[in-house]
Amino acid sequence: MGDDFNALLTKVAAHLAERDATLDTLPVTPTLEAVHAAVAALPPALPQTGLGTGQTLDYLLSSVLPGCLTAQNGPRYFGFVTGGVTPAAQLADILGSGYDENVQVTLEDTSAATAVEARALEMVLDLLEIPRDTYAGRTVTTGATASNILGLACAREALYAASPHTAPGYSYAASGPPSNMPSPPIVVLGIHPHWSIKKAAALVGLGNGPTVFHSLPADPEDELDIDLPALRGRLVAERAVGRGVILTYGLGEVNTGGFGRRLPEVAELCRQHGAWLHVDAAFGGFAGAVPALRHLVKGMDMADSLTLDGHKWLNVPYDCGLFFTRSAHALPSFLGPSAANTPAYLAAAEATIPSPLTVNIENSRRFRALPLFASLLALGKDGYADIVQRNVAFARRVAAHIAAHPKYELVNRSPAWLVNDVPVPLNIVLFRGAPGTRFDPHGADAHSRLTAAINGTRRVYVSGTQWGGTGAVRLAVSNWRTGEDDFDVVCAVLDEVMA
Ligand SMILES: *Cc1c(COP(=O)(O)O)cnc(C)c1O
């Protein structure tokens, strides 16, 4: 206590300003020594007498943060798909913490917060040119995993309610598993699903083992898409025994950034056969922000439920995800309290905007829509289209460089992905060392060694992955800051690690 909050706030602001000015040149990761030093300097236990705010802040700045990821939101962190944070989003996030509003209930005469959230969700649909009434059920979540959980939960409710083995309108949420269902009662089908779909299936009580979760055969001409005749056959067979089907479709495959092209046909089949279509477009959905790339996400408006991430390509801070479903009632029917149990403070607020706690996993929740709203407003449609376009152009430029490099091989190679002869449809480049180099791909751990060598420079950060039975280095571009100079750094690092 007694610390001068104003002075400390100025200190934090100065630190963030300095960081912002140097982020382009900061090493992407801390040294091993810095990480170990930060861990070693952790207090062994809760102090009896606290350090006070000023001393704690000094300790964070001098001891803790130097041992954490120094520039994950910088321009050359190409691991996973992380995005960065736009200036408007960063400032709004600081303000959101300062106000610390608990955005869980719509109180129309008391706070505009849920109206801000609702408008932010509408603006995301505007960005992707999806008519707002396509997805009347919407909420801001903690990320794509939470959105996938909601999607599978909506699917579960809808499939049990429509099952020939249950009474009409049966609710799993209300009554638990019914007794007279085929085993398993619902299967989850997909191709190359993101791992979080399996997590979601386990959490909502569907199961995620081999009897429930089935990989569909790939289209013989497109390894990223589902074989349609096989899907049709499967849907017919499951319907004949009254088993529910959830089809999960990844729009933007996470290893390759590639897209199948048959989502509209898949959606039509699901509709015909009563299957629930959940589209996970966490990062790839934002191809819809760019007219020249929009064909990649054709059918994104045909899902029963849709996942998008805010903290990836929208470049807003962790954590922020988006969930959309067709019906405004799909969520409140099982997440909200039933009328009889509705607490008075909710009953009083029969609002046009549903209270977030009735459509979301959480009850109490931060005002995470504020940075999203601010960033959308600051950049507009053109600003976001520009980020996506520049990131994709950067990835394609790196891919062309690698394809022409005698010591590297591009692994994005499926002819189905070729867009105007560019093998990288979006923002992810997969590559490995060429035969005969230090990282000859026949060595079992070659791609891990190559990933470690690149990351060891601390100037570029990439991830390792497996694709098509081979190990590969994965470089994903999703940060608004990534620019021309960064291309030169990537080229220099690629040469350096091969020398
Ligand atoms: C990142 C990602 C997820 C998981 O998202 P989180 O925001 O980390 O929860 C799910 N699906 C896809 C396709 C992703 O890229």
Short mmCIF file of C-alpha atoms and ligand atoms in Angstrom, two decimals:
data_model
loop_
_atom_site.label_atom_id
_atom_site.label_comp_id
_atom_site.label_asym_id
_atom_site.label_seq_id
_atom_site.Cartn_x
_atom_site.Cartn_y
_atom_site.Cartn_z
CA MET A 1 0.00 0.00 0.00
CA GLY A 2 1.05 3.60 -0.11
CA ASP A 3 2.63 3.09 -3.51
CA ASP A 4 1.88 5.84 -5.95
CA PHE A 5 -0.38 4.10 -8.47
CA ASN A 6 -0.06 6.95 -10.91
CA ALA A 7 3.73 6.73 -11.01
CA LEU A 8 3.63 2.95 -11.41
CA LEU A 9 1.10 3.19 -14.21
CA THR A 10 3.43 5.61 -15.98
CA LYS A 11 6.24 3.12 -15.50
CA VAL A 12 4.18 0.32 -17.07
CA ALA A 13 3.16 2.60 -19.93
CA ALA A 14 6.80 3.52 -20.55
CA HIS A 15 7.80 -0.13 -20.51
CA LEU A 16 5.09 -1.06 -23.02
CA ALA A 17 5.99 1.88 -25.26
CA GLU A 18 9.66 0.87 -25.24
CA ARG A 19 8.68 -2.71 -25.98
CA ASP A 20 6.45 -1.61 -28.83
CA ALA A 21 9.28 0.42 -30.34
CA THR A 22 11.76 -2.47 -30.20
CA LEU A 23 9.52 -5.50 -30.79
CA ASP A 24 10.71 -5.86 -34.38
CA THR A 25 14.30 -6.45 -33.25
CA LEU A 26 13.85 -8.20 -29.91
CA PRO A 27 14.97 -11.84 -29.82
CA VAL A 28 11.81 -13.91 -30.24
CA THR A 29 12.54 -16.14 -27.26
CA PRO A 30 14.52 -15.65 -24.04
CA THR A 31 17.81 -17.43 -23.47
CA LEU A 32 17.75 -20.68 -21.55
CA GLU A 33 19.65 -18.93 -18.76
CA ALA A 34 16.98 -16.22 -18.53
CA VAL A 35 14.21 -18.83 -18.24
CA HIS A 36 16.09 -20.73 -15.55
CA ALA A 37 16.93 -17.52 -13.70
CA ALA A 38 13.26 -16.48 -13.67
CA VAL A 39 12.21 -19.85 -12.29
CA ALA A 40 15.00 -19.85 -9.71
CA ALA A 41 13.96 -16.37 -8.54
CA LEU A 42 10.33 -17.35 -7.89
CA PRO A 43 9.42 -16.85 -4.23
CA PRO A 44 9.33 -20.25 -2.56
CA ALA A 45 6.02 -19.49 -0.84
CA LEU A 46 3.46 -16.80 -0.17
CA PRO A 47 5.22 -14.08 1.83
CA GLN A 48 3.70 -13.30 5.22
CA THR A 49 4.09 -9.61 4.54
CA GLY A 50 3.56 -8.62 0.93
CA LEU A 51 6.21 -6.79 -1.08
CA GLY A 52 3.86 -3.96 -2.00
CA THR A 53 2.89 -2.99 -5.53
CA GLY A 54 6.03 -1.03 -6.45
CA GLN A 55 8.51 -3.71 -5.46
CA THR A 56 6.35 -6.41 -7.04
CA LEU A 57 6.23 -4.50 -10.30
CA ASP A 58 10.01 -4.08 -10.30
CA TYR A 59 10.40 -7.80 -9.65
CA LEU A 60 8.05 -8.69 -12.58
CA LEU A 61 9.90 -6.35 -14.94
CA SER A 62 13.40 -7.36 -13.92
CA SER A 63 13.03 -11.07 -13.06
CA VAL A 64 9.87 -12.71 -14.35
CA LEU A 65 9.10 -11.25 -17.78
CA PRO A 66 12.69 -11.52 -19.09
CA GLY A 67 12.31 -15.29 -18.63
CA CYS A 68 9.00 -15.52 -20.51
CA LEU A 69 8.45 -15.43 -24.28
CA THR A 70 10.02 -12.10 -25.16
CA ALA A 71 8.33 -11.57 -28.51
CA GLN A 72 5.57 -14.05 -29.15
CA ASN A 73 3.55 -11.10 -30.42
CA GLY A 74 6.48 -9.90 -32.53
CA PRO A 75 6.70 -10.22 -36.31
CA ARG A 76 8.82 -13.39 -36.56
CA TYR A 77 7.06 -15.74 -34.19
CA PHE A 78 5.77 -18.23 -36.77
CA GLY A 79 4.88 -21.09 -34.41
CA PHE A 80 1.33 -22.49 -34.19
CA VAL A 81 -1.04 -19.69 -35.34
CA THR A 82 -0.79 -17.04 -32.68
CA GLY A 83 -1.33 -13.62 -34.21
CA GLY A 84 -0.12 -10.60 -32.28
CA VAL A 85 -1.99 -7.73 -30.74
CA THR A 86 -3.05 -4.62 -32.62
CA PRO A 87 -2.43 -1.28 -30.90
CA ALA A 88 -6.15 -0.62 -30.46
CA ALA A 89 -6.70 -4.07 -28.98
CA GLN A 90 -3.80 -3.70 -26.57
CA LEU A 91 -4.96 -0.33 -25.29
CA ALA A 92 -8.57 -1.48 -24.95
CA ASP A 93 -7.42 -4.56 -23.06
CA ILE A 94 -5.61 -2.37 -20.55
CA LEU A 95 -8.76 -0.29 -20.15
CA GLY A 96 -10.89 -3.42 -19.80
CA SER A 97 -8.74 -4.59 -16.89
CA GLY A 98 -8.92 -1.15 -15.34
CA TYR A 99 -12.72 -1.20 -15.37
CA ASP A 100 -12.87 -4.90 -14.47
CA GLU A 101 -16.54 -5.26 -15.41
CA ASN A 102 -18.07 -8.69 -15.00
CA VAL A 103 -19.93 -9.17 -18.29
CA GLN A 104 -22.34 -11.98 -17.47
CA VAL A 105 -25.82 -10.48 -17.43
CA THR A 106 -27.53 -8.05 -19.80
CA LEU A 107 -28.83 -5.14 -17.75
CA GLU A 108 -29.95 -2.75 -20.44
CA ASP A 109 -30.32 0.30 -18.23
CA THR A 110 -27.15 -0.33 -16.25
CA SER A 111 -24.37 -1.21 -18.68
CA ALA A 112 -23.77 -1.12 -22.44
CA ALA A 113 -21.18 -3.91 -22.18
CA THR A 114 -23.30 -6.73 -23.65
CA ALA A 115 -24.42 -4.40 -26.46
CA VAL A 116 -20.73 -3.81 -27.26
CA GLU A 117 -20.17 -7.56 -27.28
CA ALA A 118 -23.20 -8.16 -29.51
CA ARG A 119 -22.07 -5.49 -31.97
CA ALA A 120 -18.52 -6.92 -32.04
CA LEU A 121 -19.95 -10.34 -32.97
CA GLU A 122 -22.01 -8.73 -35.74
CA MET A 123 -18.95 -6.88 -37.00
CA VAL A 124 -17.03 -10.16 -37.31
CA LEU A 125 -19.84 -11.50 -39.51
CA ASP A 126 -19.70 -8.23 -41.50
CA LEU A 127 -15.95 -8.73 -41.98
CA LEU A 128 -16.54 -12.18 -43.46
CA GLU A 129 -19.56 -11.03 -45.47
CA ILE A 130 -21.83 -13.52 -43.76
CA PRO A 131 -25.35 -12.06 -43.40
CA ARG A 132 -25.98 -11.46 -39.70
CA ASP A 133 -29.19 -13.48 -39.61
CA THR A 134 -27.32 -16.59 -40.85
CA TYR A 135 -26.04 -17.13 -37.33
CA ALA A 136 -28.54 -15.77 -34.85
CA GLY A 137 -26.90 -17.59 -31.91
CA ARG A 138 -23.54 -15.96 -31.04
CA THR A 139 -21.19 -15.53 -28.15
CA VAL A 140 -17.63 -14.53 -27.31
CA THR A 141 -15.70 -17.42 -25.76
CA THR A 142 -12.20 -17.99 -24.41
CA GLY A 143 -11.00 -19.54 -27.67
CA ALA A 144 -11.67 -22.05 -30.41
CA THR A 145 -11.57 -24.95 -27.96
CA ALA A 146 -14.41 -23.43 -25.91
CA SER A 147 -16.29 -22.71 -29.14
CA ASN A 148 -15.84 -26.32 -30.24
CA ILE A 149 -17.21 -27.47 -26.89
CA LEU A 150 -20.29 -25.29 -27.38
CA GLY A 151 -20.70 -26.54 -30.95
CA LEU A 152 -20.60 -30.18 -29.94
CA ALA A 153 -22.91 -29.49 -26.99
CA CYS A 154 -25.47 -27.86 -29.32
CA ALA A 155 -25.12 -30.82 -31.67
CA ARG A 156 -25.66 -33.28 -28.83
CA GLU A 157 -28.87 -31.56 -27.72
CA ALA A 158 -30.23 -31.29 -31.26
CA LEU A 159 -29.42 -34.92 -32.15
CA TYR A 160 -30.95 -36.41 -28.99
CA ALA A 161 -34.04 -34.23 -29.41
CA ALA A 162 -34.49 -35.46 -32.99
CA SER A 163 -33.58 -39.11 -32.36
CA PRO A 164 -36.15 -41.78 -33.30
CA HIS A 165 -35.20 -43.55 -30.05
CA THR A 166 -36.16 -40.73 -27.66
CA ALA A 167 -39.32 -38.76 -26.94
CA PRO A 168 -39.57 -35.64 -29.09
CA GLY A 169 -37.54 -32.81 -27.59
CA TYR A 170 -35.53 -35.12 -25.33
CA SER A 171 -32.75 -33.17 -23.64
CA TYR A 172 -29.52 -34.86 -22.69
CA ALA A 173 -28.64 -31.79 -20.63
CA ALA A 174 -31.80 -32.26 -18.57
CA SER A 175 -32.13 -36.04 -18.43
CA GLY A 176 -28.70 -37.50 -19.04
CA PRO A 177 -28.07 -40.50 -21.27
CA PRO A 178 -31.24 -42.30 -22.40
CA SER A 179 -31.29 -46.09 -22.05
CA ASN A 180 -32.56 -47.33 -25.40
CA MET A 181 -30.06 -45.92 -27.85
CA PRO A 182 -27.66 -47.62 -30.23
CA SER A 183 -24.14 -47.75 -28.84
CA PRO A 184 -22.61 -45.28 -29.31
CA PRO A 185 -25.67 -43.04 -29.66
CA ILE A 186 -23.74 -40.37 -31.58
CA VAL A 187 -20.64 -40.64 -33.75
CA VAL A 188 -18.29 -37.81 -34.62
CA LEU A 189 -16.96 -37.90 -38.17
CA GLY A 190 -14.28 -35.77 -39.76
CA ILE A 191 -11.00 -35.59 -41.61
CA HIS A 192 -7.83 -34.17 -40.03
CA PRO A 193 -9.77 -32.68 -37.07
CA HIS A 194 -7.96 -30.32 -34.77
CA TRP A 195 -7.12 -32.04 -31.52
CA SER A 196 -9.44 -29.74 -29.56
CA ILE A 197 -12.45 -31.36 -31.25
CA LYS A 198 -11.57 -34.61 -29.47
CA LYS A 199 -11.24 -32.74 -26.21
CA ALA A 200 -14.66 -31.20 -26.78
CA ALA A 201 -16.22 -34.58 -27.62
CA ALA A 202 -14.92 -36.01 -24.34
CA LEU A 203 -16.09 -33.02 -22.32
CA VAL A 204 -19.66 -32.99 -23.61
CA GLY A 205 -20.05 -36.70 -22.91
CA LEU A 206 -19.91 -38.07 -26.45
CA GLY A 207 -16.60 -39.84 -25.93
CA ASN A 208 -13.60 -39.55 -28.20
CA GLY A 209 -12.28 -43.08 -28.54
CA PRO A 210 -12.25 -45.19 -31.69
CA THR A 211 -15.89 -46.31 -31.41
CA VAL A 212 -17.12 -42.71 -31.41
CA PHE A 213 -14.57 -40.77 -33.41
CA HIS A 214 -14.09 -41.80 -37.01
CA SER A 215 -11.75 -40.42 -39.62
CA LEU A 216 -13.46 -40.44 -42.99
CA PRO A 217 -11.59 -41.51 -46.12
CA ALA A 218 -10.04 -38.67 -48.09
CA ASP A 219 -11.13 -37.70 -51.56
CA PRO A 220 -8.78 -39.61 -53.91
CA GLU A 221 -7.91 -36.32 -55.61
CA ASP A 222 -7.67 -34.10 -52.57
CA GLU A 223 -6.03 -35.28 -49.38
CA LEU A 224 -7.64 -32.40 -47.50
CA ASP A 225 -11.22 -33.24 -48.31
CA ILE A 226 -13.75 -35.91 -47.51
CA ASP A 227 -14.64 -38.56 -50.05
CA LEU A 228 -18.25 -37.63 -50.78
CA PRO A 229 -19.59 -41.07 -51.79
CA ALA A 230 -18.10 -42.54 -48.61
CA LEU A 231 -19.70 -39.80 -46.55
CA ARG A 232 -23.07 -40.32 -48.19
CA GLY A 233 -22.91 -44.07 -47.54
CA ARG A 234 -22.00 -43.51 -43.93
CA LEU A 235 -24.79 -41.00 -43.32
CA VAL A 236 -27.36 -43.37 -44.82
CA ALA A 237 -26.11 -46.29 -42.72
CA GLU A 238 -26.12 -44.32 -39.45
CA ARG A 239 -29.56 -42.94 -40.11
CA ALA A 240 -30.89 -46.45 -40.74
CA VAL A 241 -30.00 -47.43 -37.15
CA GLY A 242 -31.09 -44.10 -35.69
CA ARG A 243 -27.62 -43.01 -34.64
CA GLY A 244 -26.83 -39.31 -34.49
CA VAL A 245 -23.97 -37.95 -36.59
CA ILE A 246 -21.84 -34.89 -35.96
CA LEU A 247 -19.70 -33.98 -38.92
CA THR A 248 -16.76 -31.77 -37.98
CA TYR A 249 -15.16 -29.92 -40.85
CA GLY A 250 -11.88 -28.04 -40.42
CA LEU A 251 -11.86 -24.96 -42.60
CA GLY A 252 -8.17 -24.34 -42.72
CA GLU A 253 -6.31 -27.55 -41.87
CA VAL A 254 -4.01 -26.70 -39.02
CA ASN A 255 -0.80 -28.37 -40.25
CA THR A 256 -0.91 -27.11 -43.79
CA GLY A 257 -3.28 -24.13 -43.88
CA GLY A 258 -4.94 -25.99 -46.74
CA PHE A 259 -8.64 -26.21 -47.54
CA GLY A 260 -10.89 -28.89 -48.86
CA ARG A 261 -13.17 -27.60 -51.57
CA ARG A 262 -16.32 -29.58 -50.98
CA LEU A 263 -17.83 -27.94 -47.92
CA PRO A 264 -20.99 -26.83 -49.78
CA GLU A 265 -21.63 -30.42 -50.92
CA VAL A 266 -20.79 -31.76 -47.46
CA ALA A 267 -23.23 -29.28 -45.90
CA GLU A 268 -25.96 -30.31 -48.31
CA LEU A 269 -25.44 -34.00 -47.49
CA CYS A 270 -25.58 -33.25 -43.76
CA ARG A 271 -28.81 -31.36 -44.22
CA GLN A 272 -30.37 -34.19 -46.25
CA HIS A 273 -29.43 -36.83 -43.71
CA GLY A 274 -30.03 -35.00 -40.44
CA ALA A 275 -26.36 -34.76 -39.43
CA TRP A 276 -25.09 -31.74 -37.47
CA LEU A 277 -22.34 -29.86 -39.30
CA HIS A 278 -19.80 -28.17 -37.04
CA VAL A 279 -17.24 -26.07 -38.91
CA ASP A 280 -13.98 -25.26 -37.12
CA ALA A 281 -12.64 -22.23 -38.98
CA ALA A 282 -10.50 -20.97 -36.08
CA PHE A 283 -7.91 -19.25 -38.27
CA GLY A 284 -8.80 -20.25 -41.84
CA GLY A 285 -12.20 -18.57 -41.69
CA PHE A 286 -10.52 -15.20 -42.03
CA ALA A 287 -9.69 -15.95 -45.65
CA GLY A 288 -13.27 -14.72 -45.94
CA ALA A 289 -12.05 -11.18 -45.20
CA VAL A 290 -10.26 -10.97 -48.56
CA PRO A 291 -12.31 -11.06 -51.79
CA ALA A 292 -9.52 -12.88 -53.67
CA LEU A 293 -9.39 -15.63 -51.03
CA ARG A 294 -13.07 -15.91 -50.20
CA HIS A 295 -13.55 -18.93 -52.50
CA LEU A 296 -11.51 -20.95 -49.98
CA VAL A 297 -14.25 -20.63 -47.35
CA LYS A 298 -17.22 -21.28 -49.59
CA GLY A 299 -19.89 -22.94 -47.46
CA MET A 300 -18.76 -21.32 -44.19
CA ASP A 301 -22.27 -19.87 -44.01
CA MET A 302 -23.86 -23.33 -44.23
CA ALA A 303 -22.78 -24.76 -40.86
CA ASP A 304 -25.07 -25.57 -37.97
CA SER A 305 -22.34 -24.24 -35.72
CA LEU A 306 -19.16 -22.32 -36.45
CA THR A 307 -15.95 -21.72 -34.51
CA LEU A 308 -13.64 -18.76 -35.10
CA ASP A 309 -10.74 -17.48 -33.04
CA GLY A 310 -10.22 -13.87 -32.04
CA HIS A 311 -6.76 -14.30 -30.54
CA LYS A 312 -5.28 -15.73 -33.75
CA TRP A 313 -5.71 -13.84 -36.99
CA LEU A 314 -7.81 -11.03 -35.58
CA ASN A 315 -4.72 -10.12 -33.53
CA VAL A 316 -6.55 -9.43 -30.29
CA PRO A 317 -5.02 -10.48 -26.97
CA TYR A 318 -5.55 -13.85 -25.31
CA ASP A 319 -8.05 -15.04 -24.65
CA CYS A 320 -10.78 -14.53 -27.21
CA GLY A 321 -12.80 -16.94 -29.34
CA LEU A 322 -16.07 -16.67 -31.23
CA PHE A 323 -18.98 -19.05 -31.50
CA PHE A 324 -21.90 -18.92 -33.90
CA THR A 325 -24.90 -21.16 -34.39
CA ARG A 326 -28.01 -20.91 -36.52
CA SER A 327 -30.65 -20.53 -33.87
CA ALA A 328 -30.67 -17.95 -31.11
CA HIS A 329 -32.35 -20.62 -28.99
CA ALA A 330 -29.84 -23.43 -29.52
CA LEU A 331 -27.70 -22.24 -26.64
CA PRO A 332 -30.04 -20.85 -23.96
CA SER A 333 -32.20 -23.97 -24.07
CA PHE A 334 -29.59 -25.88 -22.12
CA LEU A 335 -27.06 -23.38 -20.79
CA GLY A 336 -29.49 -20.94 -19.23
CA PRO A 337 -31.44 -21.67 -16.08
CA SER A 338 -34.94 -23.05 -16.75
CA ALA A 339 -37.75 -20.57 -16.23
CA ALA A 340 -38.67 -22.05 -12.85
CA ASN A 341 -35.12 -21.66 -11.56
CA THR A 342 -34.38 -18.28 -13.05
CA PRO A 343 -32.86 -15.99 -10.46
CA ALA A 344 -34.80 -12.77 -10.02
CA TYR A 345 -32.01 -10.60 -11.44
CA LEU A 346 -32.21 -12.56 -14.71
CA ALA A 347 -35.98 -12.74 -14.91
CA ALA A 348 -36.10 -8.97 -14.55
CA ALA A 349 -33.81 -8.59 -17.54
CA GLU A 350 -35.83 -10.11 -20.37
CA ALA A 351 -33.43 -8.49 -22.77
CA THR A 352 -33.08 -8.57 -26.52
CA ILE A 353 -29.41 -9.44 -26.07
CA PRO A 354 -29.20 -12.71 -24.16
CA SER A 355 -27.24 -12.61 -20.94
CA PRO A 356 -23.83 -14.11 -21.70
CA LEU A 357 -24.16 -16.57 -18.83
CA THR A 358 -27.16 -18.14 -20.59
CA VAL A 359 -25.25 -18.77 -23.82
CA ASN A 360 -21.74 -19.50 -22.61
CA ILE A 361 -19.67 -21.89 -20.54
CA GLU A 362 -18.72 -19.26 -18.02
CA ASN A 363 -20.79 -17.26 -15.59
CA SER A 364 -18.47 -14.47 -14.47
CA ARG A 365 -16.31 -13.32 -17.36
CA ARG A 366 -14.05 -10.46 -18.32
CA PHE A 367 -14.95 -7.80 -20.86
CA ARG A 368 -12.98 -9.61 -23.55
CA ALA A 369 -15.15 -8.18 -26.28
CA LEU A 370 -13.77 -4.69 -25.65
CA PRO A 371 -10.36 -5.22 -27.33
CA LEU A 372 -12.06 -7.13 -30.14
CA PHE A 373 -14.55 -4.32 -30.67
CA ALA A 374 -11.81 -1.66 -30.53
CA SER A 375 -9.59 -3.48 -33.01
CA LEU A 376 -12.43 -4.05 -35.50
CA LEU A 377 -13.38 -0.41 -35.22
CA ALA A 378 -9.80 0.87 -35.55
CA LEU A 379 -8.90 -1.24 -38.59
CA GLY A 380 -12.22 -1.64 -40.35
CA LYS A 381 -12.84 -4.15 -43.07
CA ASP A 382 -9.99 -2.84 -45.22
CA GLY A 383 -7.49 -2.93 -42.38
CA TYR A 384 -8.21 -6.56 -41.59
CA ALA A 385 -8.25 -7.56 -45.26
CA ASP A 386 -4.82 -5.91 -45.53
CA ILE A 387 -3.40 -7.97 -42.63
CA VAL A 388 -4.64 -11.25 -44.08
CA GLN A 389 -3.48 -10.34 -47.57
CA ARG A 390 0.00 -9.28 -46.44
CA ASN A 391 0.42 -12.42 -44.30
CA VAL A 392 -0.62 -14.69 -47.17
CA ALA A 393 1.69 -12.88 -49.60
CA PHE A 394 4.53 -13.28 -47.08
CA ALA A 395 3.90 -17.03 -46.71
CA ARG A 396 3.81 -17.49 -50.48
CA ARG A 397 7.03 -15.54 -50.87
CA VAL A 398 8.76 -17.74 -48.29
CA ALA A 399 7.35 -20.82 -50.07
CA ALA A 400 8.68 -19.65 -53.44
CA HIS A 401 12.09 -18.99 -51.86
CA ILE A 402 12.17 -22.47 -50.34
CA ALA A 403 10.98 -24.15 -53.54
CA ALA A 404 13.90 -22.54 -55.39
CA HIS A 405 16.46 -23.22 -52.64
CA PRO A 406 18.84 -26.12 -53.35
CA LYS A 407 19.03 -27.07 -49.67
CA TYR A 408 15.32 -27.08 -48.85
CA GLU A 409 12.19 -28.84 -50.02
CA LEU A 410 8.67 -27.54 -49.86
CA VAL A 411 6.30 -30.08 -48.32
CA ASN A 412 3.10 -28.24 -49.36
CA ARG A 413 2.91 -30.14 -52.57
CA SER A 414 -0.56 -31.55 -53.14
CA PRO A 415 -1.70 -30.51 -56.62
CA ALA A 416 -5.15 -29.99 -55.17
CA TRP A 417 -3.80 -27.04 -53.22
CA LEU A 418 -2.45 -25.22 -56.23
CA VAL A 419 -4.03 -21.81 -56.50
CA ASN A 420 -2.71 -20.04 -59.60
CA ASP A 421 0.32 -22.33 -59.36
CA VAL A 422 0.95 -21.28 -55.76
CA PRO A 423 1.23 -24.37 -53.55
CA VAL A 424 0.53 -22.39 -50.38
CA PRO A 425 -3.15 -21.51 -50.29
CA LEU A 426 -3.04 -19.43 -47.16
CA ASN A 427 -0.56 -18.58 -44.43
CA ILE A 428 1.30 -21.81 -43.60
CA VAL A 429 4.52 -23.06 -45.21
CA LEU A 430 5.68 -26.64 -44.63
CA PHE A 431 9.27 -27.50 -45.50
CA ARG A 432 12.21 -29.74 -44.70
CA GLY A 433 15.89 -30.09 -45.53
CA ALA A 434 16.81 -31.44 -48.97
CA PRO A 435 18.42 -34.90 -49.29
CA GLY A 436 22.16 -34.82 -48.70
CA THR A 437 22.05 -31.76 -46.43
CA ARG A 438 22.71 -31.65 -42.66
CA PHE A 439 18.98 -32.14 -42.28
CA ASP A 440 18.49 -34.93 -44.80
CA PRO A 441 14.84 -35.93 -44.37
CA HIS A 442 15.74 -39.64 -44.10
CA GLY A 443 17.07 -38.96 -40.62
CA ALA A 444 14.17 -39.71 -38.26
CA ASP A 445 14.68 -36.58 -36.18
CA ALA A 446 15.82 -34.30 -39.02
CA HIS A 447 12.84 -31.98 -38.88
CA SER A 448 13.09 -31.66 -35.10
CA ARG A 449 16.79 -30.78 -35.41
CA LEU A 450 16.02 -28.28 -38.15
CA THR A 451 13.24 -26.70 -36.07
CA ALA A 452 15.60 -26.46 -33.08
CA ALA A 453 18.38 -24.96 -35.22
CA ILE A 454 16.06 -22.27 -36.59
CA ASN A 455 14.59 -21.48 -33.17
CA GLY A 456 18.10 -21.52 -31.67
CA THR A 457 18.89 -18.34 -33.61
CA ARG A 458 16.16 -16.61 -31.54
CA ARG A 459 15.46 -14.46 -34.60
CA VAL A 460 12.73 -16.69 -36.04
CA TYR A 461 10.44 -19.16 -34.31
CA VAL A 462 8.75 -22.08 -36.09
CA SER A 463 7.02 -25.34 -35.06
CA GLY A 464 7.65 -28.92 -36.08
CA THR A 465 4.90 -31.19 -37.36
CA GLN A 466 4.16 -34.40 -39.26
CA TRP A 467 2.38 -34.37 -42.57
CA GLY A 468 1.84 -37.06 -45.17
CA GLY A 469 4.04 -39.47 -43.23
CA THR A 470 6.98 -37.08 -43.12
CA GLY A 471 8.34 -34.68 -40.53
CA ALA A 472 8.26 -31.02 -41.51
CA VAL A 473 8.95 -27.54 -40.23
CA ARG A 474 5.84 -25.40 -40.10
CA LEU A 475 5.98 -21.64 -40.53
CA ALA A 476 2.64 -19.88 -39.95
CA VAL A 477 2.21 -16.17 -40.63
CA SER A 478 -0.56 -14.37 -38.74
CA ASN A 479 0.88 -11.23 -37.16
CA TRP A 480 -0.09 -7.75 -38.37
CA ARG A 481 3.52 -6.59 -37.89
CA THR A 482 5.21 -9.09 -40.18
CA GLY A 483 6.74 -7.10 -43.03
CA GLU A 484 9.32 -6.97 -45.82
CA ASP A 485 12.34 -6.79 -43.50
CA ASP A 486 11.24 -9.99 -41.84
CA PHE A 487 11.48 -11.84 -45.14
CA ASP A 488 15.19 -10.99 -45.30
CA VAL A 489 15.68 -12.25 -41.74
CA VAL A 490 13.93 -15.55 -42.58
CA CYS A 491 16.13 -16.05 -45.68
CA ALA A 492 19.29 -15.25 -43.70
CA VAL A 493 18.34 -17.70 -40.93
CA LEU A 494 17.53 -20.47 -43.44
CA ASP A 495 20.98 -20.08 -45.00
CA GLU A 496 22.75 -19.78 -41.67
CA VAL A 497 21.40 -23.03 -40.20
CA MET A 498 22.41 -24.96 -43.33
CA ALA A 499 25.97 -23.59 -43.38
C1 LIG B 1 -5.98 -23.10 -32.71
C2 LIG B 1 -7.06 -23.97 -33.17
C3 LIG B 1 -7.95 -24.56 -32.27
C4 LIG B 1 -7.79 -24.39 -30.78
O1 LIG B 1 -8.00 -23.06 -30.49
P1 LIG B 1 -7.71 -22.37 -29.11
O2 LIG B 1 -8.05 -20.95 -29.41
O3 LIG B 1 -6.26 -22.59 -28.84
O4 LIG B 1 -8.58 -22.97 -28.08
C5 LIG B 1 -8.98 -25.31 -32.78
N1 LIG B 1 -9.11 -25.52 -34.10
C6 LIG B 1 -8.27 -24.99 -35.00
C7 LIG B 1 -8.47 -25.25 -36.46
C8 LIG B 1 -7.22 -24.18 -34.57
O5 LIG B 1 -6.38 -23.65 -35.45
#
